mmCIF file of C-alpha atoms in Angstrom:
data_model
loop_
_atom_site.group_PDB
_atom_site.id
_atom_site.type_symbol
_atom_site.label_atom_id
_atom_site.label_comp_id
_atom_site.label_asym_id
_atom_site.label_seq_id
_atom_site.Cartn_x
_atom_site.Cartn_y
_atom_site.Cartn_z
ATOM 1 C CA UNK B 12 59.419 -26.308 20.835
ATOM 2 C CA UNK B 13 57.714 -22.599 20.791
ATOM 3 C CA UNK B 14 54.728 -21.793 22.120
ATOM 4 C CA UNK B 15 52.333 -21.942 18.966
ATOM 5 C CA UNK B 16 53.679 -25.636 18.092
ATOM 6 C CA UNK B 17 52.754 -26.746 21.624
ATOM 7 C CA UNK B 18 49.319 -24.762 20.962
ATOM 8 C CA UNK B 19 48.967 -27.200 17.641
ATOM 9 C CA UNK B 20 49.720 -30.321 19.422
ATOM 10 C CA UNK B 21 47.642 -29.911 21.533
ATOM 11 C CA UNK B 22 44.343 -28.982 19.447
ATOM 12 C CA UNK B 23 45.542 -32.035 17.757
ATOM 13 C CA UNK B 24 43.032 -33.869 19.901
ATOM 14 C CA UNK B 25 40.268 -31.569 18.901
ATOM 15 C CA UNK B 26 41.162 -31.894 15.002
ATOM 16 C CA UNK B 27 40.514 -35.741 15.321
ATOM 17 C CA UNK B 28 37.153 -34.722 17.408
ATOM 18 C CA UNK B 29 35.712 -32.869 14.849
ATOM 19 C CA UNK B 30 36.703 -35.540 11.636
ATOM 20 C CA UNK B 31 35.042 -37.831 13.458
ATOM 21 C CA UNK B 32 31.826 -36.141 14.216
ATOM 22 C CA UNK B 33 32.295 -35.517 9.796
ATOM 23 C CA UNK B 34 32.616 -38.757 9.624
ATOM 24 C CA UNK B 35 29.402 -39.511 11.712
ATOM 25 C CA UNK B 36 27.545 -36.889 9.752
ATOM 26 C CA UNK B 37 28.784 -38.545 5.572
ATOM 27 C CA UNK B 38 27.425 -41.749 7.420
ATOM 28 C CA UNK B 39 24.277 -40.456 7.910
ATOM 29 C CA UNK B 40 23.912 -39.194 4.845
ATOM 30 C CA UNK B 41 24.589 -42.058 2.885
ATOM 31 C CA UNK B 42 22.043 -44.033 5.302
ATOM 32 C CA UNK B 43 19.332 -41.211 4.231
ATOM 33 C CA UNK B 44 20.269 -41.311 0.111
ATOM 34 C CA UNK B 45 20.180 -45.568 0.297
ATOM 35 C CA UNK B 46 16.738 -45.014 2.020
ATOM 36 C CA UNK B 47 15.061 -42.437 -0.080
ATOM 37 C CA UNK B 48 15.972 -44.498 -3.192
ATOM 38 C CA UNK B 49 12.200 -45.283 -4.659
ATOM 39 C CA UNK B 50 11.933 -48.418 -7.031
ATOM 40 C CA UNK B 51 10.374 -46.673 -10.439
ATOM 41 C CA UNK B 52 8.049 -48.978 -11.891
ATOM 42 C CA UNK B 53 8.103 -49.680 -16.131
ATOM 43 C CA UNK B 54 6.797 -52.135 -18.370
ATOM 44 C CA UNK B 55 10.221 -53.063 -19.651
ATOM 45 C CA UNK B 56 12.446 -54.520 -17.101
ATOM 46 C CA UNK B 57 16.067 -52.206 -17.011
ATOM 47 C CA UNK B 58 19.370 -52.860 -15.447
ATOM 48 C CA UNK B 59 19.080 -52.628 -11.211
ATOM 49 C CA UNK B 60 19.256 -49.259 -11.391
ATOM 50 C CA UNK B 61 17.959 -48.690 -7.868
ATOM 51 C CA UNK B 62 19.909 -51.841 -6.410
ATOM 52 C CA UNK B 63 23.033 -49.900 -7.737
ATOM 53 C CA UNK B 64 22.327 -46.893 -5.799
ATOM 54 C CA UNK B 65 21.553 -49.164 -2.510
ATOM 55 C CA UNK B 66 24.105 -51.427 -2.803
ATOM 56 C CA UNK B 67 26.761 -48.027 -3.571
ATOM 57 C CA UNK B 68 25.823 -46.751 -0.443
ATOM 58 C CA UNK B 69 26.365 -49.886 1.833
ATOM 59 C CA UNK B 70 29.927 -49.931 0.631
ATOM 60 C CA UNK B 71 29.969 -45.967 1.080
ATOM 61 C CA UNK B 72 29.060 -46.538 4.568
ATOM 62 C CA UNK B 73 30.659 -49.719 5.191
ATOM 63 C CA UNK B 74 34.151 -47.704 4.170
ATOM 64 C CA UNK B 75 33.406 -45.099 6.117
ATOM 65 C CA UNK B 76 32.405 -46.739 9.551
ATOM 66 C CA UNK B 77 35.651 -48.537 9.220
ATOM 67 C CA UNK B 78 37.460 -44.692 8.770
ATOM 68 C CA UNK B 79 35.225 -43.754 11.556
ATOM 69 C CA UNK B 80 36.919 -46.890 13.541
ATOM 70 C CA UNK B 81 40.184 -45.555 12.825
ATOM 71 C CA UNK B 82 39.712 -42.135 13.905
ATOM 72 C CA UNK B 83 38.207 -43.663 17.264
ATOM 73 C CA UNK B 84 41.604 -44.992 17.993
ATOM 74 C CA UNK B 85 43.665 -42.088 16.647
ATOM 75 C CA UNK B 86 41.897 -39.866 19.181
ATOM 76 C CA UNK B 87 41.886 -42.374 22.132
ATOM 77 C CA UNK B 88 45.645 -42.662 21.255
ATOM 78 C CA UNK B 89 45.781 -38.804 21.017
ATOM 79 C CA UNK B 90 44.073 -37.977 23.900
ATOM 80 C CA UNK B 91 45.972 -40.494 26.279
ATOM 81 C CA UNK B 92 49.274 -38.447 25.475
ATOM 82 C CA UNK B 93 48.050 -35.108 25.673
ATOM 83 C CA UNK B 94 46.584 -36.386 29.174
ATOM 84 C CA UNK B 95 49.993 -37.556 29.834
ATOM 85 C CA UNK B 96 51.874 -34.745 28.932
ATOM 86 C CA UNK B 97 49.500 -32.450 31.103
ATOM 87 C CA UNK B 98 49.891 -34.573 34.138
ATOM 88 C CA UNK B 99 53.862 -33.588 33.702
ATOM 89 C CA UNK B 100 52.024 -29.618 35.689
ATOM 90 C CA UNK B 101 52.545 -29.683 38.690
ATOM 91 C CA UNK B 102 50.016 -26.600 39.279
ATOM 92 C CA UNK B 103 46.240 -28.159 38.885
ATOM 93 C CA UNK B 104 44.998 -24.503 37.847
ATOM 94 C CA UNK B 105 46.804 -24.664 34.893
ATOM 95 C CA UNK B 106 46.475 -28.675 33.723
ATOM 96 C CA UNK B 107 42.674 -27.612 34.088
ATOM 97 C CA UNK B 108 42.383 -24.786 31.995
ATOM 98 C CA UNK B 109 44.688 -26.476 29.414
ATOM 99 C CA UNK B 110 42.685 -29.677 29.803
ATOM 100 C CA UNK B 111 38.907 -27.780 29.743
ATOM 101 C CA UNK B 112 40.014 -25.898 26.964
ATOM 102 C CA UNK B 113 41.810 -28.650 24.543
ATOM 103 C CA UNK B 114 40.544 -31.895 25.722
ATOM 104 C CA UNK B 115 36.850 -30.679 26.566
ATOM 105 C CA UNK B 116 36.856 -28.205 23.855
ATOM 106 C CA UNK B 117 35.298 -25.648 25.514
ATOM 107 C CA UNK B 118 35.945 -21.860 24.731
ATOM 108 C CA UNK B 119 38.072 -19.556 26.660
ATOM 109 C CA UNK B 120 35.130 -17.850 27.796
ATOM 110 C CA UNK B 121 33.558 -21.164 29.365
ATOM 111 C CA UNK B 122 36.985 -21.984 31.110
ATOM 112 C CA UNK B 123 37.010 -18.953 32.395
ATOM 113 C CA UNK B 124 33.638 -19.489 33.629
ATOM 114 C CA UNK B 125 33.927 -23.084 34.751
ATOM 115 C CA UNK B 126 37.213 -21.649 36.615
ATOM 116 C CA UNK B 127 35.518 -18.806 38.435
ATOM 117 C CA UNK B 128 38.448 -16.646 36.758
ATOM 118 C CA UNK B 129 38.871 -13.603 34.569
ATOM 119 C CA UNK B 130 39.244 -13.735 31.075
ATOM 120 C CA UNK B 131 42.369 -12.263 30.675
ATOM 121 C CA UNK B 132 43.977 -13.488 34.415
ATOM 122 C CA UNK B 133 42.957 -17.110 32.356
ATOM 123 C CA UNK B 134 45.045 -15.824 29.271
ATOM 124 C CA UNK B 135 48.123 -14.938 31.421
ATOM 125 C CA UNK B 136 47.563 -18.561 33.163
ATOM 126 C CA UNK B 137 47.783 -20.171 29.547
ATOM 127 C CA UNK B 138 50.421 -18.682 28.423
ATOM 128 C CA UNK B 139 51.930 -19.704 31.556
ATOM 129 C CA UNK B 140 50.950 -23.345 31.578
ATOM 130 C CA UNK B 141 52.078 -23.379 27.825
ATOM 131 C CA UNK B 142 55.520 -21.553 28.733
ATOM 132 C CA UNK B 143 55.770 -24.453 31.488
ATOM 133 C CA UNK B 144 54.732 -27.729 29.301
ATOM 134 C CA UNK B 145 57.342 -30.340 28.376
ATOM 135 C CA UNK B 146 56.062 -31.982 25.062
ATOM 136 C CA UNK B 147 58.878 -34.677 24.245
ATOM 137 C CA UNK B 148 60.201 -34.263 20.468
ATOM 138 C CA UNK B 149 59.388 -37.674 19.520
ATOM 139 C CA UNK B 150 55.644 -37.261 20.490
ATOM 140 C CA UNK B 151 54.929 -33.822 18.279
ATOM 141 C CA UNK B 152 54.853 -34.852 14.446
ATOM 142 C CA UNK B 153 53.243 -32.895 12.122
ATOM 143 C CA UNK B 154 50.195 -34.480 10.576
#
């Protein structure tokens, strides 16, 4: 496995991370368009137009907290092999930086920070910690 494919295996985590905060956000939404449904008022009674929109929305939501439930576990699951995988360095400098920067999704420049290191001494250590990563075969499938 090259470099770049252990580099996309292990933002994999982060993918799932940010679906999921989508998913949170679509939720939301639907929440705010079955609550801002007003009843309109006529003289002759219609079909349930405004029960439609209500009731269309639960089941929006209702399908989507049930994705969002999914995507929980796919990034639990995710996370507990990339965690695995970067307890296989034995240097702690380098699980850190690899673990701040794709687990805790922070940027390189906040590593760097958190790490009281360079920028580009921190690029040399990735690049290092990625040269030096065993990802198993059988645990990197393309999504």
């Amino acid at each position: 496995m090259d470099a770049e494919e252990k580099k996309a295996y292990l933002r994999r985590y982060r993918v799932l991370s940010r679906r999921i905060d989508q998913t949170k956000i679509e939720i939301a939404n639907w929440g705010d368009i079955a609550t801002r449904v007003t009843p309109q008022y006529v003289d002759t009674p219609k079909g349930g137009g405004t029960a439609d929109k209500v009731q269309n929305a639960a089941v929006e939501i209702a399908q989507l907290e049930e994705e969002l439930e999914k995507l929980k576990m796919d990034a639990i699951s995710e996370q507990n092999q990339i965690k695995q995988i970067l307890s296989s360095l034995e240097n702690d400098n380098l699980r850190d930086l690899l673990w701040y920067h794709y687990i805790c999704g922070l940027e390189w420049t906040e590593v760097a920070e958190k790490m009281h290191y360079d920028l580009h001494y921190l690029y040399a250590l990735h690049r290092q910690a990625i040269k030096l990563l065993d990802i198993p075969e059988t645990s990197y499938q393309i999504s």
